[in-house]
Short mmCIF file of C-alpha atoms in Angstrom, two decimals:
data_model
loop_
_atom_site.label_atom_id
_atom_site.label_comp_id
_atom_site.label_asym_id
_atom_site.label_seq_id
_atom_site.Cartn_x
_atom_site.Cartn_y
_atom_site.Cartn_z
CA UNK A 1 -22.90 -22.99 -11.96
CA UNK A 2 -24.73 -23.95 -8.76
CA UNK A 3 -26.33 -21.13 -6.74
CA UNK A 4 -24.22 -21.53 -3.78
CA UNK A 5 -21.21 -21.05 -6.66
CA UNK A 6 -23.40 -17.54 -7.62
CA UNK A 7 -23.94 -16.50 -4.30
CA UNK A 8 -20.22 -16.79 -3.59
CA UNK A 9 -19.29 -14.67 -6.66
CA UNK A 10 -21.83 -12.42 -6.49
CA UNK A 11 -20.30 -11.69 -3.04
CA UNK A 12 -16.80 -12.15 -4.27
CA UNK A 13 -17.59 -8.72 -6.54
CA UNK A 14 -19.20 -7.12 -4.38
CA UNK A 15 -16.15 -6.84 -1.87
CA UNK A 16 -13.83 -6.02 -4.89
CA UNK A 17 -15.85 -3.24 -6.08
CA UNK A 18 -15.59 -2.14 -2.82
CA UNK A 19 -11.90 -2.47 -2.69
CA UNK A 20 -11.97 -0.41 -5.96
CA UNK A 21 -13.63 2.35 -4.66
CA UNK A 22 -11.69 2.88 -1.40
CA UNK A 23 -8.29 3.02 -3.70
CA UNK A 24 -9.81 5.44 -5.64
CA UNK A 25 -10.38 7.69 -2.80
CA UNK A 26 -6.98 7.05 -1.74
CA UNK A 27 -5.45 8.28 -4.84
CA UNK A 28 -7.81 11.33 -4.34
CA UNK A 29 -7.22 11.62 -0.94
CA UNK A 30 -3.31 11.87 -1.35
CA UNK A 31 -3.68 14.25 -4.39
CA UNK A 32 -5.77 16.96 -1.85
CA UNK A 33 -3.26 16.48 0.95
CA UNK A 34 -0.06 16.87 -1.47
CA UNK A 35 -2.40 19.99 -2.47
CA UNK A 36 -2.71 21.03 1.04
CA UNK A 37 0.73 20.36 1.49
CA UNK A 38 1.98 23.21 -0.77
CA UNK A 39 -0.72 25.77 -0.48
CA UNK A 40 -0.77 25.24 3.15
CA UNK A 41 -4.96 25.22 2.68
CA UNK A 42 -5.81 24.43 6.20
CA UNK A 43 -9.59 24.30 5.37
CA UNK A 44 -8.72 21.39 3.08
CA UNK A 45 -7.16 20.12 5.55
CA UNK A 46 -9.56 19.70 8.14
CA UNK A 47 -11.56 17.64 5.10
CA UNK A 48 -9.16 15.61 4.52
CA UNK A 49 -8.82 14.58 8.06
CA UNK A 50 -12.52 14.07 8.77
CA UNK A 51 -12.70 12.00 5.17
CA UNK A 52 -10.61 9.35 6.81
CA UNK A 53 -12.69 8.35 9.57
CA UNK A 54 -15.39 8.09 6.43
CA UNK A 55 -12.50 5.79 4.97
CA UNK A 56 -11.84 3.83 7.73
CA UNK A 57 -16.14 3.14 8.36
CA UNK A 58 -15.79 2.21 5.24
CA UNK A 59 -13.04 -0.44 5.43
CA UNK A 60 -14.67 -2.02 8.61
CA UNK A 61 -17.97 -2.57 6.21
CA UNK A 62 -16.11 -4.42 3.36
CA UNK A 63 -13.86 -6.23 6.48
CA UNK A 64 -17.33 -7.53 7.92
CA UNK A 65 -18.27 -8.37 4.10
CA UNK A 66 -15.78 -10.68 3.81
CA UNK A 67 -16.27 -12.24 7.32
CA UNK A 68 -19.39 -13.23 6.36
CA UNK A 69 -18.08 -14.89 3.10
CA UNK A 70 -15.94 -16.98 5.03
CA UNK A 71 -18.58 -17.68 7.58
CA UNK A 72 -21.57 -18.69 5.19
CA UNK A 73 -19.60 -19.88 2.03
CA UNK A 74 -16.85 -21.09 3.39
CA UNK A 75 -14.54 -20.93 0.33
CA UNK A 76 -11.46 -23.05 -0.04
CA UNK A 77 -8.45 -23.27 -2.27
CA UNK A 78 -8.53 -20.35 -5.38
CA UNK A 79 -11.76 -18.94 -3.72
CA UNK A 80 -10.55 -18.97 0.13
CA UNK A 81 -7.46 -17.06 -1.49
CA UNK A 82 -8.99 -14.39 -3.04
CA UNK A 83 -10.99 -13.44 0.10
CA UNK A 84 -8.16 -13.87 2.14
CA UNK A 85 -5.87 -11.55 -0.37
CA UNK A 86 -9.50 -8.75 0.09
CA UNK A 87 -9.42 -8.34 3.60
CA UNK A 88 -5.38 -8.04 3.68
CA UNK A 89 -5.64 -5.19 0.59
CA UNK A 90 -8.39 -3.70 2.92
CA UNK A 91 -5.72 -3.08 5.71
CA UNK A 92 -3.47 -1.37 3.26
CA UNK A 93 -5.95 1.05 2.00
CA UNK A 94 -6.99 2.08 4.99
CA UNK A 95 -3.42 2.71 6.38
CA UNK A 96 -3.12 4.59 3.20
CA UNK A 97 -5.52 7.03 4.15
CA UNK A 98 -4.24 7.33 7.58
CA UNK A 99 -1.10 8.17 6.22
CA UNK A 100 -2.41 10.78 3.71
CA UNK A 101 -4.49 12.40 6.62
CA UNK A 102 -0.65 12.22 7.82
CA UNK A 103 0.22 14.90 5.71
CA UNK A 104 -2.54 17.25 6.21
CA UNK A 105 -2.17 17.10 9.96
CA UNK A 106 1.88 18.10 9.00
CA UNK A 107 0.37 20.91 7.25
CA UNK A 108 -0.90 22.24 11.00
CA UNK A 109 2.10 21.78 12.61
CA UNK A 110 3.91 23.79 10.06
CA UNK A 111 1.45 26.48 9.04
CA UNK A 112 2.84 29.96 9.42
CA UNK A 113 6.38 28.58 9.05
CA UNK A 114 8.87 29.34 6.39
CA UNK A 115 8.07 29.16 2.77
CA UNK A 116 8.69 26.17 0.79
CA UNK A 117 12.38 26.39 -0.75
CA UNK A 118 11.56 25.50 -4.79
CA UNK A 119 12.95 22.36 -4.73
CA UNK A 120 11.25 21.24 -1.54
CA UNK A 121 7.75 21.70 -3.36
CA UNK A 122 8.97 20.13 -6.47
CA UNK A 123 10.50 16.99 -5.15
CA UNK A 124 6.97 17.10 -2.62
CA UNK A 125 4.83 17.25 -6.07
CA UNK A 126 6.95 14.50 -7.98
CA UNK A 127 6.40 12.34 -4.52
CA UNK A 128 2.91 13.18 -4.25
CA UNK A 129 2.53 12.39 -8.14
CA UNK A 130 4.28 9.37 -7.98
CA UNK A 131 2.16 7.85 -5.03
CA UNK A 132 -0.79 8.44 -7.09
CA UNK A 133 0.73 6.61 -10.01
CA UNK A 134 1.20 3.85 -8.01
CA UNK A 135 -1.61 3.17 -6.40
CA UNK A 136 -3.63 4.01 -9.70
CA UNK A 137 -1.41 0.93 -11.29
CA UNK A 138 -1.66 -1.45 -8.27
CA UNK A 139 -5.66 -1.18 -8.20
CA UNK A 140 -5.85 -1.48 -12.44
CA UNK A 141 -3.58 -5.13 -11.63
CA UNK A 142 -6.33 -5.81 -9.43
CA UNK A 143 -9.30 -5.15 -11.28
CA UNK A 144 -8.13 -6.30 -14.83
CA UNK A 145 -6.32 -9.86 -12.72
CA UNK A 146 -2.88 -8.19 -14.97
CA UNK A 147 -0.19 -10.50 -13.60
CA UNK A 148 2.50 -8.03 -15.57
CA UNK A 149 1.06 -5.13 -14.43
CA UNK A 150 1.39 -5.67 -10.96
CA UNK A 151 4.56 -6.69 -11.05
CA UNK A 152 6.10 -3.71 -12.32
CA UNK A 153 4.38 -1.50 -9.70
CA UNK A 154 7.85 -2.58 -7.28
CA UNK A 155 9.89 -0.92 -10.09
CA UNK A 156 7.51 2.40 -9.91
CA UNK A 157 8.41 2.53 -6.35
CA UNK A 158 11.58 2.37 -6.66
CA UNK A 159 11.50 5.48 -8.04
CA UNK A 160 9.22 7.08 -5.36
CA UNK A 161 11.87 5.81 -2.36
CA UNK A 162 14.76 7.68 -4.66
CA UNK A 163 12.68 10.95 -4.69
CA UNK A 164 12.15 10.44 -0.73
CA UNK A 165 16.27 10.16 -0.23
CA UNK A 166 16.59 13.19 -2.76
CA UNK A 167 14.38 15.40 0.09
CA UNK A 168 15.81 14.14 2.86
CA UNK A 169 19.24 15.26 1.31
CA UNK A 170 17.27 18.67 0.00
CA UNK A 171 16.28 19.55 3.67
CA UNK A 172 19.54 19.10 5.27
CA UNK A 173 20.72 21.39 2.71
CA UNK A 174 17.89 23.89 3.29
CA UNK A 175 18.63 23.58 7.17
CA UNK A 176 22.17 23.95 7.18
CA UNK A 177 21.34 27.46 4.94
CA UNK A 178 19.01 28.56 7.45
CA UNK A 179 15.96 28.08 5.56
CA UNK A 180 13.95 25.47 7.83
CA UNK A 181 13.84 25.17 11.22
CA UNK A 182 13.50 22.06 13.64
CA UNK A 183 9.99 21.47 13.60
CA UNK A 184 9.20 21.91 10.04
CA UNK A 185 12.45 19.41 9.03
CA UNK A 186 10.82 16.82 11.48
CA UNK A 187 7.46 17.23 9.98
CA UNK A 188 8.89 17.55 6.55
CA UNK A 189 10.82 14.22 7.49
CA UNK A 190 7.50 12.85 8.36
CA UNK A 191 5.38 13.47 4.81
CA UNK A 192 8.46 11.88 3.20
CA UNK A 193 8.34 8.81 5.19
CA UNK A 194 4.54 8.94 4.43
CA UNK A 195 4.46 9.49 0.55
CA UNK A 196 7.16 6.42 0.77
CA UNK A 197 4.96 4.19 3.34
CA UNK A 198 1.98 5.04 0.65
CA UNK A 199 3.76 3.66 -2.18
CA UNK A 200 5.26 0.49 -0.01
CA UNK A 201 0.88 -0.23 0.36
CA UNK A 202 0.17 0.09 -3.18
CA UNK A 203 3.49 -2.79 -3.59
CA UNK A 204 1.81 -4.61 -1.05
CA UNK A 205 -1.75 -4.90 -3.04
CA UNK A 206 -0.05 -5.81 -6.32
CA UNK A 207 1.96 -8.50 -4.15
CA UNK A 208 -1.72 -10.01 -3.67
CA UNK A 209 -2.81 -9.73 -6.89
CA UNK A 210 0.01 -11.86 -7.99
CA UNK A 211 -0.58 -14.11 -5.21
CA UNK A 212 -4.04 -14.48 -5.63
CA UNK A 213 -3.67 -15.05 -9.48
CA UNK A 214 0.19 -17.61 -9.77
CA UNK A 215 0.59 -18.63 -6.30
CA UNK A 216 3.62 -16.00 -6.19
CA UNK A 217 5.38 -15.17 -2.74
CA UNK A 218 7.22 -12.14 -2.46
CA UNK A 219 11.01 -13.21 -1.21
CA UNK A 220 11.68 -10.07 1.32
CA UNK A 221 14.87 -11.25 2.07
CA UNK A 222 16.18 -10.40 -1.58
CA UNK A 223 18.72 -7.58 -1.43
CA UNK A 224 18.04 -3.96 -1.71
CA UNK A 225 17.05 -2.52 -5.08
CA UNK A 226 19.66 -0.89 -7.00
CA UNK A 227 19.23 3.52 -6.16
CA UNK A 228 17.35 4.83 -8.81
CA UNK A 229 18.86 8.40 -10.03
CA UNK A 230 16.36 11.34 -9.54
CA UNK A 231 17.17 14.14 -12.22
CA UNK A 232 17.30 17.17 -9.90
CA UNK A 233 16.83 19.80 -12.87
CA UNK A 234 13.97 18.33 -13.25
CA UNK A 235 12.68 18.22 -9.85
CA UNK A 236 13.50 21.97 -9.20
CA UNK A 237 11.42 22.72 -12.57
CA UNK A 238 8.14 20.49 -11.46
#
């Protein structure tokens, strides 16, 4: 191996070690603000919050990384792909954190509000949970280049877009008793759609990792999944 060929993996590793360590504060991150979440811990919060402008500093230094990959190696084919696939898995984790800073920033908004009904904060911990899960699979495709492993991440979030249904159906029935009120079901409404957005990122990096490693192209005109059946005892009892 030449040294330009060294130089150009040394670099290569260095941006995905990167990439490794920014999911792993994501899954972190979305563990504290599911925590947050339920204990409405407003001091948390505010961490959480200032954490992602840490984040976000953070994905501008691996983004400029790879810049100068492409600028001074100029990689092509395999190589140009990989670098390419980076800086797009970049974007998603930082929109991950934005949307886990989401959560906390709920949190405000609702503080002082009603108590969580029991199966709100279960169905909240089996979405937080399952965000965590997979992201935590998405990045392990990614760092151990496991073409089967990334592609069964879509089928994990399936499961996470059938627990964010099951709370949007768990609210209106909370409402309609007279146990949330206007702003907390918009809000509420809200950290669903964010859990779910979260989990549609960690799809989108195990999309590149296929890419990257078979030339695969996600077809997003296929039809819906099938509904995957959320077992509500079991919800209510998490």
């Amino acid at each position: 191996m030449n040294e330009l060929r060294k130089a150009f993996h040394a670099d290569l590793e260095t941006a995905r070690s990167q990439v490794v360590r920014m999911a792993a504060t994501v899954v972190e991150t979305v563990g504290r603000a599911t925590a947050v979440l339920l204990d409405g811990d407003l001091e948390t919060a505010e961490y959480v919050i200032r954490g992602d402008a840490e984040l976000d500093a953070r994905a501008v230094e691996c983004e400029e990384h790879c810049i100068e990959i492409l600028a001074l190696q100029a990689p092509v084919a395999g190589d140009l792909r990989q670098v390419l696939a980076i800086m797009k898995m970049i974007s998603d984790i930082e929109r991950s954190g934005d949307l886990a800073a989401g959560i906390c920033k709920a949190t405000r908004r609702i503080y002082g509000h009603h108590e969580l009904e029991p199966k709100l904060r279960g169905l909240i911990t089996k979405m937080g949970e399952q965000a965590q899960t997979i992201y935590k699979a998405a990045i392990e495709a990614f760092q151990e280049n496991d073409v089967a492993k990334a592609a069964a991440v879509d089928d994990m979030d399936a499961y996470l877009d059938a627990l964010q249904k099951q709370f949007i159906q768990a609210m209106f029935e909370c409402s309609a008793a007279g146990k949330l009120d206007i702003q907390e079901a918009i809000e509420l409404a809200k950290v669903a759609r964010f859990y779910e957005r979260i989990g549609d990122h960690a799809v989108h990096i195990a999309e590149r990792v296929r890419y990257v490693l078979t030339g695969w192209l996600p077809d997003h005109r296929k039809p819906d999944r099938p509904d995957v059946v959320v077992d509500v005892d079991d919800v209510e009892g998490g």
